[in-house]
mmCIF file of C-alpha atoms in Angstrom:
data_model
loop_
_atom_site.group_PDB
_atom_site.id
_atom_site.type_symbol
_atom_site.label_atom_id
_atom_site.label_comp_id
_atom_site.label_asym_id
_atom_site.label_seq_id
_atom_site.Cartn_x
_atom_site.Cartn_y
_atom_site.Cartn_z
ATOM 1 C CA MET A 1 -17.769 -3.875 -47.291
ATOM 2 C CA ASN A 2 -14.046 -4.475 -48.123
ATOM 3 C CA ASP A 3 -10.925 -4.828 -46.055
ATOM 4 C CA LYS A 4 -9.699 -1.231 -47.006
ATOM 5 C CA TRP A 5 -12.569 0.203 -44.989
ATOM 6 C CA THR A 6 -13.172 -2.363 -42.304
ATOM 7 C CA ALA A 7 -9.462 -2.154 -41.317
ATOM 8 C CA GLN A 8 -10.028 1.491 -40.553
ATOM 9 C CA LEU A 9 -13.119 1.103 -38.398
ATOM 10 C CA SER A 10 -11.444 0.496 -35.168
ATOM 11 C CA ALA A 11 -8.980 3.410 -35.622
ATOM 12 C CA TYR A 12 -11.939 5.536 -36.574
ATOM 13 C CA LEU A 13 -13.710 4.765 -33.249
ATOM 14 C CA ASP A 14 -10.538 5.483 -31.305
ATOM 15 C CA GLY A 15 -10.024 8.791 -33.015
ATOM 16 C CA GLU A 16 -6.785 7.833 -34.610
ATOM 17 C CA LEU A 17 -7.478 8.564 -38.249
ATOM 18 C CA THR A 18 -6.195 11.721 -39.967
ATOM 19 C CA ALA A 19 -8.790 14.321 -40.931
ATOM 20 C CA ASP A 20 -8.704 13.295 -44.622
ATOM 21 C CA LYS A 21 -9.112 9.529 -43.826
ATOM 22 C CA ARG A 22 -11.804 10.254 -41.366
ATOM 23 C CA THR A 23 -13.891 12.293 -43.946
ATOM 24 C CA ASP A 24 -13.356 9.491 -46.591
ATOM 25 C CA LEU A 25 -14.486 6.912 -44.156
ATOM 26 C CA GLU A 26 -17.554 8.799 -43.029
ATOM 27 C CA ARG A 27 -18.495 9.347 -46.760
ATOM 28 C CA HIS A 28 -18.061 5.629 -47.337
ATOM 29 C CA VAL A 29 -20.040 4.549 -44.372
ATOM 30 C CA GLU A 30 -23.103 6.706 -45.379
ATOM 31 C CA SER A 31 -23.370 4.679 -48.583
ATOM 32 C CA CYS A 32 -22.368 1.207 -47.236
ATOM 33 C CA ASP A 33 -24.837 -0.680 -45.202
ATOM 34 C CA GLU A 34 -22.383 -3.369 -44.159
ATOM 35 C CA CYS A 35 -19.759 -0.916 -42.958
ATOM 36 C CA ARG A 36 -22.433 1.145 -41.190
ATOM 37 C CA THR A 37 -23.640 -1.971 -39.466
ATOM 38 C CA ALA A 38 -20.118 -3.052 -38.505
ATOM 39 C CA LEU A 39 -19.200 0.327 -37.067
ATOM 40 C CA GLN A 40 -22.371 0.336 -34.852
ATOM 41 C CA GLN A 41 -21.613 -3.101 -33.743
ATOM 42 C CA LEU A 42 -17.948 -2.227 -32.974
ATOM 43 C CA ARG A 43 -19.211 0.755 -31.000
ATOM 44 C CA GLY A 44 -21.296 -1.679 -28.987
ATOM 45 C CA VAL A 45 -18.228 -3.714 -28.121
ATOM 46 C CA VAL A 46 -16.247 -0.681 -27.060
ATOM 47 C CA THR A 47 -19.161 0.594 -24.912
ATOM 48 C CA TRP A 48 -19.627 -2.827 -23.286
ATOM 49 C CA ALA A 49 -15.953 -3.124 -22.398
ATOM 50 C CA ALA A 50 -15.953 0.408 -20.886
ATOM 51 C CA ASP A 51 -18.967 -0.367 -18.670
ATOM 52 C CA PHE A 52 -18.050 -3.970 -17.801
ATOM 53 C CA GLU A 53 -18.129 -4.443 -14.067
ATOM 54 C CA GLY A 54 -16.421 -7.809 -13.938
ATOM 55 C CA ARG A 55 -17.333 -11.221 -12.538
ATOM 56 C CA GLU A 56 -17.174 -12.261 -8.797
ATOM 57 C CA PRO A 57 -14.229 -14.665 -8.138
ATOM 58 C CA ALA A 58 -15.101 -18.302 -7.527
ATOM 59 C CA ASN A 59 -13.457 -17.947 -3.993
ATOM 60 C CA ASP A 60 -13.521 -15.033 -1.474
ATOM 61 C CA VAL A 61 -9.822 -14.341 -0.816
ATOM 62 C CA TRP A 62 -10.735 -11.620 1.743
ATOM 63 C CA PRO A 63 -9.908 -13.832 4.776
ATOM 64 C CA GLN A 64 -6.348 -14.328 3.555
ATOM 65 C CA ILE A 65 -5.880 -10.627 2.820
ATOM 66 C CA ALA A 66 -7.412 -9.617 6.234
ATOM 67 C CA ALA A 67 -4.821 -12.069 7.843
ATOM 68 C CA VAL A 68 -1.958 -10.319 6.025
ATOM 69 C CA ILE A 69 -3.064 -6.702 6.700
ATOM 70 C CA GLY A 70 -3.705 -7.451 10.334
ATOM 71 C CA ASP A 71 -7.456 -7.075 10.400
ATOM 72 C CA THR A 72 -8.704 -6.766 13.966
ATOM 73 C CA PRO A 73 -12.273 -7.184 15.432
ATOM 74 C CA SER A 74 -12.486 -3.427 15.692
ATOM 75 C CA GLY A 75 -11.546 -3.156 12.029
ATOM 76 C CA VAL A 76 -8.767 -0.738 12.774
ATOM 77 C CA VAL A 77 -5.099 -1.346 12.429
ATOM 78 C CA LYS A 78 -2.756 0.981 14.395
ATOM 79 C CA LEU A 79 -1.361 3.562 12.077
ATOM 80 C CA ASP A 80 2.338 2.763 12.798
ATOM 81 C CA ALA A 81 1.638 -0.817 11.858
ATOM 82 C CA ARG A 82 0.053 0.148 8.680
ATOM 83 C CA ARG A 83 2.848 2.350 7.649
ATOM 84 C CA ARG A 84 5.373 -0.283 8.527
ATOM 85 C CA SER A 85 3.651 -2.908 6.348
ATOM 86 C CA PRO A 86 5.754 -2.542 3.354
ATOM 87 C CA LYS A 87 8.896 -3.443 5.320
ATOM 88 C CA HIS A 88 7.595 -5.289 8.450
ATOM 89 C CA PHE A 89 5.056 -8.024 8.354
ATOM 90 C CA ALA A 90 3.466 -8.462 11.748
ATOM 91 C CA LEU A 91 1.226 -11.248 12.791
ATOM 92 C CA SER A 92 -0.668 -11.197 16.115
ATOM 93 C CA ILE A 93 -0.301 -14.397 18.288
ATOM 94 C CA PRO A 94 -3.857 -15.730 17.296
ATOM 95 C CA GLN A 95 -3.139 -14.949 13.621
ATOM 96 C CA SER A 96 0.301 -16.666 13.858
ATOM 97 C CA LEU A 97 -1.280 -19.679 15.539
ATOM 98 C CA ALA A 98 -4.119 -19.955 12.862
ATOM 99 C CA ALA A 99 -1.469 -19.621 10.192
ATOM 100 C CA ALA A 100 0.728 -22.264 11.870
ATOM 101 C CA ILE A 101 -2.188 -24.611 12.383
ATOM 102 C CA ALA A 102 -3.117 -24.272 8.707
ATOM 103 C CA LEU A 103 0.490 -25.095 7.795
ATOM 104 C CA ALA A 104 0.662 -27.964 10.327
ATOM 105 C CA VAL A 105 -2.136 -29.869 8.572
ATOM 106 C CA VAL A 106 0.008 -30.397 5.555
ATOM 107 C CA GLY A 107 1.477 -33.344 7.392
ATOM 108 C CA ALA A 108 5.134 -34.246 6.791
ATOM 109 C CA GLY A 109 5.592 -31.317 4.528
ATOM 110 C CA GLY A 110 4.021 -28.888 6.963
ATOM 111 C CA TRP A 111 5.771 -26.120 8.730
ATOM 112 C CA SER A 112 6.564 -26.430 12.311
ATOM 113 C CA LEU A 113 4.722 -24.130 14.745
ATOM 114 C CA ALA A 114 7.988 -22.769 15.985
ATOM 115 C CA ARG A 115 8.852 -21.360 12.687
ATOM 116 C CA LEU A 116 6.030 -18.827 12.833
ATOM 117 C CA THR A 117 5.663 -18.199 16.561
ATOM 118 C CA ALA A 118 7.758 -17.911 19.580
ATOM 119 C CA PRO A 119 5.656 -19.703 22.228
ATOM 120 C CA GLU A 120 8.074 -19.187 24.907
ATOM 121 C CA SER A 121 7.603 -15.464 24.540
ATOM 122 C CA GLN A 122 4.403 -13.768 25.731
ATOM 123 C CA MET A 123 5.211 -10.704 23.568
ATOM 124 C CA ALA A 124 3.472 -10.203 20.266
ATOM 125 C CA ALA A 125 4.976 -12.483 17.659
ATOM 126 C CA VAL A 126 6.452 -10.312 14.974
ATOM 127 C CA ILE A 127 8.125 -11.511 11.762
ATOM 128 C CA ASP A 128 10.417 -8.772 10.596
ATOM 129 C CA ILE A 129 10.993 -9.093 6.898
ATOM 130 C CA SER A 130 13.016 -6.584 5.091
ATOM 131 C CA ALA A 131 11.883 -7.337 1.520
ATOM 132 C CA PRO A 132 8.846 -5.243 0.482
ATOM 133 C CA ASP A 133 6.567 -8.024 -0.503
ATOM 134 C CA ALA A 134 7.742 -10.700 1.921
ATOM 135 C CA GLY A 135 4.400 -10.692 3.826
ATOM 136 C CA ALA A 136 2.480 -11.390 0.599
ATOM 137 C CA THR A 137 4.751 -14.279 -0.323
ATOM 138 C CA VAL A 138 4.527 -15.901 3.140
ATOM 139 C CA MET A 139 0.700 -15.552 3.325
ATOM 140 C CA ALA A 140 0.501 -16.821 -0.296
ATOM 141 C CA THR A 141 2.380 -19.908 0.847
ATOM 142 C CA ILE A 142 0.074 -20.265 3.788
ATOM 143 C CA ALA A 143 -2.852 -19.988 1.505
ATOM 144 C CA VAL A 144 -1.482 -22.754 -0.610
ATOM 145 C CA ALA A 145 -1.067 -25.001 2.499
ATOM 146 C CA GLN A 146 -4.750 -24.186 3.430
ATOM 147 C CA LYS A 147 -5.859 -24.992 -0.011
ATOM 148 C CA TYR A 148 -4.165 -28.380 -0.603
ATOM 149 C CA GLY A 149 -3.501 -29.459 3.072
ATOM 150 C CA PRO A 150 -6.956 -30.872 3.794
ATOM 151 C CA ALA A 151 -7.105 -32.758 0.509
ATOM 152 C CA ILE A 152 -3.637 -34.320 1.030
ATOM 153 C CA SER A 153 -4.534 -35.248 4.654
ATOM 154 C CA ASP A 154 -7.701 -36.987 3.402
ATOM 155 C CA LEU A 155 -5.887 -38.885 0.721
ATOM 156 C CA GLU A 156 -3.068 -39.973 3.178
ATOM 157 C CA ARG A 157 -5.837 -41.217 5.497
ATOM 158 C CA VAL A 158 -7.489 -43.200 2.741
ATOM 159 C CA LEU A 159 -4.246 -44.779 1.505
ATOM 160 C CA LEU A 160 -3.295 -45.652 5.123
ATOM 161 C CA GLN A 161 -6.642 -47.522 5.491
ATOM 162 C CA GLU A 162 -6.330 -49.131 2.168
ATOM 163 C CA ASN A 163 -2.659 -50.030 2.478
ATOM 164 C CA GLY A 164 -3.087 -53.667 1.710
ATOM 165 C CA THR A 165 -5.040 -53.156 -1.549
ATOM 166 C CA LEU A 166 -1.871 -52.063 -3.486
ATOM 167 C CA ASP A 167 0.846 -54.385 -4.441
ATOM 168 C CA SER A 168 4.290 -53.997 -2.653
ATOM 169 C CA THR A 169 6.079 -52.619 -5.668
ATOM 170 C CA THR A 170 3.468 -49.800 -6.119
ATOM 171 C CA VAL A 171 3.660 -48.982 -2.435
ATOM 172 C CA ARG A 172 7.465 -48.879 -2.470
ATOM 173 C CA VAL A 173 7.483 -46.543 -5.468
ATOM 174 C CA LEU A 174 4.707 -44.414 -3.938
ATOM 175 C CA ARG A 175 6.704 -44.153 -0.680
ATOM 176 C CA GLN A 176 9.911 -43.214 -2.539
ATOM 177 C CA GLN A 177 8.078 -40.481 -4.618
ATOM 178 C CA LEU A 178 6.296 -38.987 -1.435
ATOM 179 C CA ALA A 179 9.607 -39.018 0.392
ATOM 180 C CA ILE A 180 11.263 -37.166 -2.406
ATOM 181 C CA ILE A 181 8.465 -34.567 -2.476
ATOM 182 C CA ASP A 182 8.379 -34.150 1.276
ATOM 183 C CA ARG A 183 12.069 -33.529 1.201
ATOM 184 C CA ALA A 184 11.547 -30.958 -1.483
ATOM 185 C CA LEU A 185 8.800 -29.341 0.540
ATOM 186 C CA THR A 186 10.944 -29.304 3.681
ATOM 187 C CA GLU A 187 13.838 -27.619 1.727
ATOM 188 C CA ALA A 188 11.535 -25.151 0.151
ATOM 189 C CA GLN A 189 10.038 -24.188 3.567
ATOM 190 C CA GLU A 190 13.597 -23.816 4.992
ATOM 191 C CA ALA A 191 14.705 -21.613 2.156
ATOM 192 C CA LEU A 192 11.587 -19.580 2.471
ATOM 193 C CA ALA A 193 12.268 -19.069 6.214
ATOM 194 C CA ARG A 194 15.645 -17.560 5.097
ATOM 195 C CA ASP A 195 14.290 -15.740 1.969
ATOM 196 C CA PRO A 196 10.569 -15.002 2.621
ATOM 197 C CA ALA A 197 10.163 -12.660 -0.338
ATOM 198 C CA SER A 198 11.282 -15.160 -2.978
ATOM 199 C CA HIS A 199 8.603 -15.675 -5.440
ATOM 200 C CA PHE A 200 10.577 -18.458 -7.002
ATOM 201 C CA LEU A 201 10.601 -20.480 -3.711
ATOM 202 C CA ALA A 202 6.875 -19.682 -3.067
ATOM 203 C CA ASP A 203 6.155 -21.023 -6.732
ATOM 204 C CA HIS A 204 8.299 -24.018 -6.053
ATOM 205 C CA TYR A 205 6.582 -24.778 -2.702
ATOM 206 C CA THR A 206 3.244 -24.483 -4.521
ATOM 207 C CA GLY A 207 4.337 -26.757 -7.411
ATOM 208 C CA MET A 208 5.501 -29.381 -4.851
ATOM 209 C CA MET A 209 2.192 -29.283 -3.021
ATOM 210 C CA LYS A 210 0.310 -29.730 -6.222
ATOM 211 C CA LYS A 211 2.648 -32.577 -7.175
ATOM 212 C CA LYS A 212 2.093 -34.346 -3.853
ATOM 213 C CA LEU A 213 -1.590 -33.922 -4.271
ATOM 214 C CA ASN A 214 -1.522 -35.422 -7.728
ATOM 215 C CA VAL A 215 0.627 -38.370 -6.680
ATOM 216 C CA LEU A 216 -1.791 -39.149 -3.883
ATOM 217 C CA ARG A 217 -4.737 -38.759 -6.127
ATOM 218 C CA GLN A 218 -3.167 -41.180 -8.588
ATOM 219 C CA ALA A 219 -2.539 -43.613 -5.757
ATOM 220 C CA ALA A 220 -6.094 -43.293 -4.586
ATOM 221 C CA ARG A 221 -7.378 -43.909 -8.115
ATOM 222 C CA ASN A 222 -5.203 -47.139 -8.186
ATOM 223 C CA VAL A 223 -6.646 -48.146 -4.925
ATOM 224 C CA GLU A 224 -10.215 -47.660 -6.211
ATOM 225 C CA VAL A 225 -9.485 -49.808 -9.338
ATOM 226 C CA SER A 226 -7.691 -52.572 -7.283
ATOM 227 C CA SER A 227 -10.327 -52.826 -4.707
ATOM 228 C CA MET B 1 -29.613 11.650 7.570
ATOM 229 C CA THR B 2 -28.887 7.864 8.452
ATOM 230 C CA SER B 3 -25.696 6.332 7.263
ATOM 231 C CA LEU B 4 -27.607 4.037 4.953
ATOM 232 C CA ALA B 5 -29.313 7.012 3.331
ATOM 233 C CA ARG B 6 -25.953 8.728 2.924
ATOM 234 C CA GLU B 7 -24.624 5.480 1.432
ATOM 235 C CA LEU B 8 -27.512 5.265 -0.950
ATOM 236 C CA GLU B 9 -26.864 8.804 -2.236
ATOM 237 C CA GLN B 10 -23.160 8.212 -2.905
ATOM 238 C CA THR B 11 -21.752 7.364 -6.239
ATOM 239 C CA PRO B 12 -19.279 4.477 -6.321
ATOM 240 C CA ALA B 13 -16.437 6.960 -6.829
ATOM 241 C CA GLN B 14 -17.618 9.015 -3.818
ATOM 242 C CA ALA B 15 -17.865 5.894 -1.636
ATOM 243 C CA ASP B 16 -14.448 4.924 -2.909
ATOM 244 C CA ALA B 17 -12.946 8.315 -1.920
ATOM 245 C CA ILE B 18 -14.457 8.039 1.610
ATOM 246 C CA ASP B 19 -13.236 4.481 2.075
ATOM 247 C CA VAL B 20 -9.774 5.311 0.769
ATOM 248 C CA ASP B 21 -9.554 8.024 3.461
ATOM 249 C CA LEU B 22 -10.632 5.655 6.117
ATOM 250 C CA ALA B 23 -8.422 2.812 5.007
ATOM 251 C CA VAL B 24 -5.374 5.047 4.748
ATOM 252 C CA ASN B 25 -5.939 5.538 8.459
ATOM 253 C CA GLY B 26 -5.941 1.877 9.147
ATOM 254 C CA ASP B 27 -9.721 1.051 8.772
ATOM 255 C CA THR B 28 -9.706 -2.521 7.402
ATOM 256 C CA GLN B 29 -13.470 -2.577 7.152
ATOM 257 C CA ALA B 30 -13.284 0.311 4.752
ATOM 258 C CA PHE B 31 -10.633 -1.616 2.865
ATOM 259 C CA GLU B 32 -12.844 -4.511 2.799
ATOM 260 C CA ARG B 33 -15.517 -2.473 1.109
ATOM 261 C CA LEU B 34 -13.021 -1.281 -1.534
ATOM 262 C CA TYR B 35 -12.092 -4.874 -2.064
ATOM 263 C CA ARG B 36 -15.711 -5.914 -2.474
ATOM 264 C CA ARG B 37 -16.411 -3.121 -4.830
ATOM 265 C CA HIS B 38 -13.432 -3.729 -7.150
ATOM 266 C CA THR B 39 -12.781 -7.468 -6.932
ATOM 267 C CA PRO B 40 -15.069 -8.501 -9.782
ATOM 268 C CA ARG B 41 -13.346 -6.400 -12.370
ATOM 269 C CA VAL B 42 -9.874 -7.237 -11.092
ATOM 270 C CA ASN B 43 -10.768 -10.968 -11.155
ATOM 271 C CA SER B 44 -11.924 -10.746 -14.724
ATOM 272 C CA LEU B 45 -8.821 -8.780 -15.649
ATOM 273 C CA ALA B 46 -6.627 -11.351 -14.068
ATOM 274 C CA ARG B 47 -8.475 -14.407 -15.676
ATOM 275 C CA TRP B 48 -8.211 -12.745 -19.133
ATOM 276 C CA LEU B 49 -4.599 -11.572 -18.974
ATOM 277 C CA LEU B 50 -3.347 -14.795 -17.343
ATOM 278 C CA SER B 51 -5.591 -17.146 -19.437
ATOM 279 C CA ARG B 52 -6.528 -19.165 -16.449
ATOM 280 C CA ASP B 53 -9.313 -19.505 -13.985
ATOM 281 C CA ASP B 54 -7.290 -20.045 -10.793
ATOM 282 C CA VAL B 55 -6.422 -16.498 -9.926
ATOM 283 C CA ASP B 56 -6.871 -16.453 -6.147
ATOM 284 C CA ASP B 57 -3.139 -15.981 -5.443
ATOM 285 C CA VAL B 58 -3.022 -13.006 -7.796
ATOM 286 C CA LEU B 59 -6.151 -11.376 -6.371
ATOM 287 C CA GLN B 60 -4.569 -11.662 -2.819
ATOM 288 C CA ASP B 61 -1.290 -10.204 -4.113
ATOM 289 C CA VAL B 62 -3.082 -7.230 -5.854
ATOM 290 C CA PHE B 63 -5.114 -6.269 -2.818
ATOM 291 C CA ILE B 64 -2.184 -6.645 -0.390
ATOM 292 C CA ARG B 65 -0.102 -4.299 -2.623
ATOM 293 C CA VAL B 66 -2.974 -1.827 -2.858
ATOM 294 C CA TRP B 67 -3.136 -1.864 1.112
ATOM 295 C CA GLU B 68 0.657 -1.249 1.187
ATOM 296 C CA LYS B 69 0.538 1.495 -1.314
ATOM 297 C CA LEU B 70 -2.785 3.132 -0.358
ATOM 298 C CA ASP B 71 -0.975 6.122 1.283
ATOM 299 C CA THR B 72 0.741 6.914 -2.109
ATOM 300 C CA PHE B 73 -2.634 7.476 -3.701
ATOM 301 C CA ARG B 74 -2.946 11.203 -4.143
ATOM 302 C CA GLY B 75 -6.527 11.323 -5.712
ATOM 303 C CA GLN B 76 -5.090 12.737 -8.934
ATOM 304 C CA ALA B 77 -7.206 10.021 -10.818
ATOM 305 C CA ALA B 78 -10.155 8.056 -9.756
ATOM 306 C CA PHE B 79 -9.247 5.357 -7.209
ATOM 307 C CA GLY B 80 -10.630 2.571 -9.608
ATOM 308 C CA THR B 81 -8.242 3.711 -12.262
ATOM 309 C CA TRP B 82 -5.294 3.905 -9.872
ATOM 310 C CA LEU B 83 -6.225 0.510 -8.551
ATOM 311 C CA HIS B 84 -6.581 -1.151 -11.945
ATOM 312 C CA ARG B 85 -3.237 0.223 -13.126
ATOM 313 C CA LEU B 86 -1.580 -1.211 -10.033
ATOM 314 C CA ALA B 87 -3.581 -4.497 -10.491
ATOM 315 C CA THR B 88 -2.574 -4.703 -14.170
ATOM 316 C CA ASN B 89 1.086 -4.220 -13.114
ATOM 317 C CA VAL B 90 0.945 -7.024 -10.652
ATOM 318 C CA ILE B 91 -0.925 -9.311 -13.104
ATOM 319 C CA LEU B 92 1.613 -8.693 -15.844
ATOM 320 C CA ARG B 93 4.493 -9.513 -13.628
ATOM 321 C CA GLN B 94 2.678 -12.626 -12.630
ATOM 322 C CA ARG B 95 2.248 -13.393 -16.263
ATOM 323 C CA GLU B 96 5.922 -13.194 -16.848
ATOM 324 C CA ARG B 97 6.495 -15.689 -13.942
ATOM 325 C CA TYR B 98 4.068 -18.036 -15.347
ATOM 326 C CA ARG B 99 5.703 -17.796 -18.704
ATOM 327 C CA LYS B 100 9.089 -18.688 -17.218
ATOM 328 C CA ASP B 101 7.539 -21.578 -15.344
ATOM 329 C CA GLU B 102 6.030 -22.889 -18.487
ATOM 330 C CA LYS B 103 9.313 -22.707 -20.153
ATOM 331 C CA ARG B 104 10.822 -24.679 -17.310
ATOM 332 C CA GLY B 105 7.863 -27.132 -17.703
ATOM 333 C CA SER B 106 6.964 -26.781 -14.094
ATOM 334 C CA GLY B 107 3.236 -27.480 -14.413
ATOM 335 C CA SER B 108 1.331 -24.253 -14.470
ATOM 336 C CA LEU B 109 0.051 -25.056 -17.987
ATOM 337 C CA LEU B 110 -2.113 -27.766 -16.437
ATOM 338 C CA GLU B 111 -4.254 -25.025 -14.957
ATOM 339 C CA VAL B 112 -4.687 -22.983 -18.027
ATOM 340 C CA ALA B 113 -8.421 -22.943 -18.656
ATOM 341 C CA ASP B 114 -9.799 -24.427 -21.893
ATOM 342 C CA MET B 115 -10.931 -21.418 -23.744
ATOM 343 C CA SER B 116 -11.948 -23.342 -26.920
ATOM 344 C CA ALA B 117 -14.888 -25.097 -25.309
ATOM 345 C CA SER B 118 -18.377 -25.129 -26.711
ATOM 346 C CA PRO B 119 -19.708 -22.289 -28.935
ATOM 347 C CA VAL B 120 -21.602 -19.462 -27.231
ATOM 348 C CA SER B 121 -24.923 -18.119 -28.295
ATOM 349 C CA PRO B 122 -25.363 -14.400 -28.518
ATOM 350 C CA GLY B 123 -27.614 -12.259 -26.394
ATOM 351 C CA LEU B 124 -26.437 -12.460 -22.773
ATOM 352 C CA SER B 125 -23.706 -10.600 -20.940
ATOM 353 C CA ILE B 126 -22.201 -13.927 -19.806
ATOM 354 C CA ASP B 127 -22.021 -15.091 -23.497
ATOM 355 C CA ILE B 128 -20.077 -11.877 -24.277
ATOM 356 C CA GLU B 129 -17.636 -12.770 -21.438
ATOM 357 C CA ALA B 130 -17.325 -16.263 -22.858
ATOM 358 C CA ALA B 131 -16.584 -14.665 -26.217
ATOM 359 C CA VAL B 132 -13.794 -12.749 -24.668
ATOM 360 C CA ASP B 133 -12.535 -16.062 -23.224
ATOM 361 C CA ARG B 134 -12.466 -17.609 -26.575
ATOM 362 C CA LEU B 135 -10.425 -14.873 -28.331
ATOM 363 C CA PRO B 136 -6.876 -15.821 -29.249
ATOM 364 C CA GLU B 137 -4.650 -15.020 -26.212
ATOM 365 C CA ARG B 138 -2.796 -12.120 -27.793
ATOM 366 C CA ALA B 139 -5.911 -10.567 -29.170
ATOM 367 C CA ARG B 140 -7.658 -10.982 -25.720
ATOM 368 C CA GLN B 141 -4.749 -9.365 -23.858
ATOM 369 C CA VAL B 142 -4.705 -6.399 -26.238
ATOM 370 C CA PHE B 143 -8.525 -6.002 -26.020
ATOM 371 C CA VAL B 144 -8.480 -6.175 -22.303
ATOM 372 C CA LEU B 145 -5.681 -3.668 -21.859
ATOM 373 C CA HIS B 146 -7.011 -1.196 -24.422
ATOM 374 C CA ASP B 147 -10.784 -1.387 -24.128
ATOM 375 C CA LEU B 148 -11.288 -2.316 -20.474
ATOM 376 C CA GLU B 149 -8.266 -0.641 -18.920
ATOM 377 C CA GLY B 150 -7.673 2.225 -21.164
ATOM 378 C CA TYR B 151 -4.060 1.482 -22.086
ATOM 379 C CA LYS B 152 -2.621 3.224 -25.198
ATOM 380 C CA HIS B 153 -1.187 1.185 -28.054
ATOM 381 C CA GLU B 154 2.321 2.364 -27.169
ATOM 382 C CA GLU B 155 1.939 1.174 -23.642
ATOM 383 C CA ILE B 156 0.417 -2.170 -24.679
ATOM 384 C CA ALA B 157 3.366 -2.602 -27.168
ATOM 385 C CA GLN B 158 5.777 -2.031 -24.227
ATOM 386 C CA VAL B 159 4.211 -4.352 -21.674
ATOM 387 C CA LEU B 160 3.409 -7.235 -24.158
ATOM 388 C CA THR B 161 6.659 -6.620 -26.054
ATOM 389 C CA ILE B 162 4.948 -6.445 -29.462
ATOM 390 C CA SER B 163 4.927 -3.630 -32.056
ATOM 391 C CA VAL B 164 2.386 -0.793 -31.945
ATOM 392 C CA GLY B 165 1.028 -2.045 -35.333
ATOM 393 C CA THR B 166 0.467 -5.461 -33.896
ATOM 394 C CA SER B 167 -1.388 -4.041 -30.963
ATOM 395 C CA ARG B 168 -3.689 -2.053 -33.337
ATOM 396 C CA SER B 169 -4.395 -4.913 -35.558
ATOM 397 C CA GLN B 170 -4.954 -7.443 -32.738
ATOM 398 C CA LEU B 171 -7.418 -4.965 -31.230
ATOM 399 C CA HIS B 172 -9.237 -4.666 -34.417
ATOM 400 C CA HIS B 173 -9.414 -8.398 -34.892
ATOM 401 C CA ALA B 174 -10.735 -8.899 -31.206
ATOM 402 C CA ARG B 175 -13.527 -6.219 -31.758
ATOM 403 C CA MET B 176 -14.526 -7.717 -35.123
ATOM 404 C CA ALA B 177 -14.703 -11.161 -33.639
ATOM 405 C CA MET B 178 -16.999 -9.945 -30.758
ATOM 406 C CA ARG B 179 -19.229 -7.574 -32.817
ATOM 407 C CA SER B 180 -21.808 -10.183 -33.755
ATOM 408 C CA PHE B 181 -23.023 -10.030 -30.126
ATOM 409 C CA PHE B 182 -24.085 -6.416 -30.611
ATOM 410 C CA ALA B 183 -27.128 -5.441 -32.624
ATOM 411 C CA ALA B 184 -26.681 -2.560 -35.125
#
């Protein structure tokens, strides 16, 4: 088996060789065990790929998707709502509350309830968003809050309980860092409220949440070492 | 015939066609069935094209887009083919965003899975998947787009901004690297 022939095996399998080259290769493969073996193995690779059914994701994201598409207990969304979905993202009051509660757990960096709902109104809470993928971006941000919020709350509680363990300089630096991150989170939320379709802002918000989690984790590790 | 019996007689493509009709009319349970049927492959596609394990956000984005665009599906191709094309577009756009983030140094590199972990032993399907994980990034992307998703080299060259010749040679290298898993 040499490179001249092996280099042509993939193209042969994909039907990309000219008739002359195809005949030459077939003639060679008949007399070359190694090339014949390689060709059969490559055929196995191609067949496996075509039949591959994929791997289940680590997390089921259907609940988040259902929240965005307005899944109802009956499982049927009104037609006009579905057709509106590219331009209008509507949340029912229970969904808005669930989303707002999820965001509220983020603590200082969390969204206020008022931002997603209009509690003074008994009408369905509807967020009209003109950008096509605004709904996806907002829900992705909510999912981030759901993902990181509980861990952040837990760590904040631990640090509060262990406040006396860290030295005063560390506490001061930690507070400064968290204040900066919280400010950035608040600004990102405010900006997202104005521009809900912005992937940049959503990514920025996600990055800040991760940063806050990392800072708190680092602080918690320091507490463990000190105590 | 009971609905269960009918379901058992359906091929996945037939089940898709029925559920697409229902979902276009607002049936979210039918859409959930489509999601369950197609998520594993979209998940693998996202992991391999983005070189990361954490693809929850992308999966959500893909299926929300599918829901939004479902009434544009005309049945000219299999639903799975249509969905995977749409998913690939969403994933490749996300890939661009990650690349920009990485250039800005804003952290997403931290989540890139370590694909160079322990060696795999041949024989099991999961080992073959691990072998795909371990391919060099460019070869993996070309292999996934060509052999799993049916993209032509010209299309791959365009979406990955490489030459057609590079696409061909990367595909060949990827297949050659994986061939030891398949008995002659």
